[in-house]
Amino acid sequence: MFVMKWNGIMKSFLIDEVEKLPYLWNPRHPHFTKRLKKKLGFQQITMRMSESWPALDVFLTPEICTAKFQNLRTYYGNEKKLSFTSGTGARDFAPKWEHFTRLQFLDDTIEPLDSTSNLDYMELEINASNTP
């Protein structure tokens, strides 16, 4: 069985092509739930990729491109969560992953984690002890 290795250029190409078709990634798009439309979208992307990398034509399928984009989206979401959960250092969070900025078009579709700080509880305790 052949396992295709995706290089950074191929990943960037896939991300750029998916971004052009919001119904593939935006749940608010009216066609987001249309499976056939999404399949056709990934077929278009696969054809464009095959034109750029003809040697991989046999191995590139819409299912492979779909799975790769889902993997990239998941990885981006995990990186994004790291920026939310790094506490006071979140402001200074600088992602090192090369595709992080390219995938920022997904920000509106990724929900941040609800977080609480123990400082919130300390303020409540202080305010409660100061009230007569």
GROMACS .gro file of C-alpha atoms in nm, residues 81-91 93:
model
   12
   81LYS     CA    1  -0.675   2.591   2.157
   82LEU     CA    2  -0.315   2.609   2.276
   83SER     CA    3  -0.325   2.982   2.223
   84PHE     CA    4  -0.643   3.005   2.433
   85THR     CA    5  -0.519   2.784   2.713
   86SER     CA    6  -0.172   2.926   2.758
   87GLY     CA    7  -0.292   3.160   3.032
   88THR     CA    8  -0.123   3.497   3.053
   89GLY     CA    9   0.116   3.393   2.779
   90ALA     CA   10  -0.172   3.369   2.531
   91ARG     CA   11  -0.103   3.724   2.417
   93PHE     CA   12   0.155   3.296   2.164
   0.00000   0.00000   0.00000
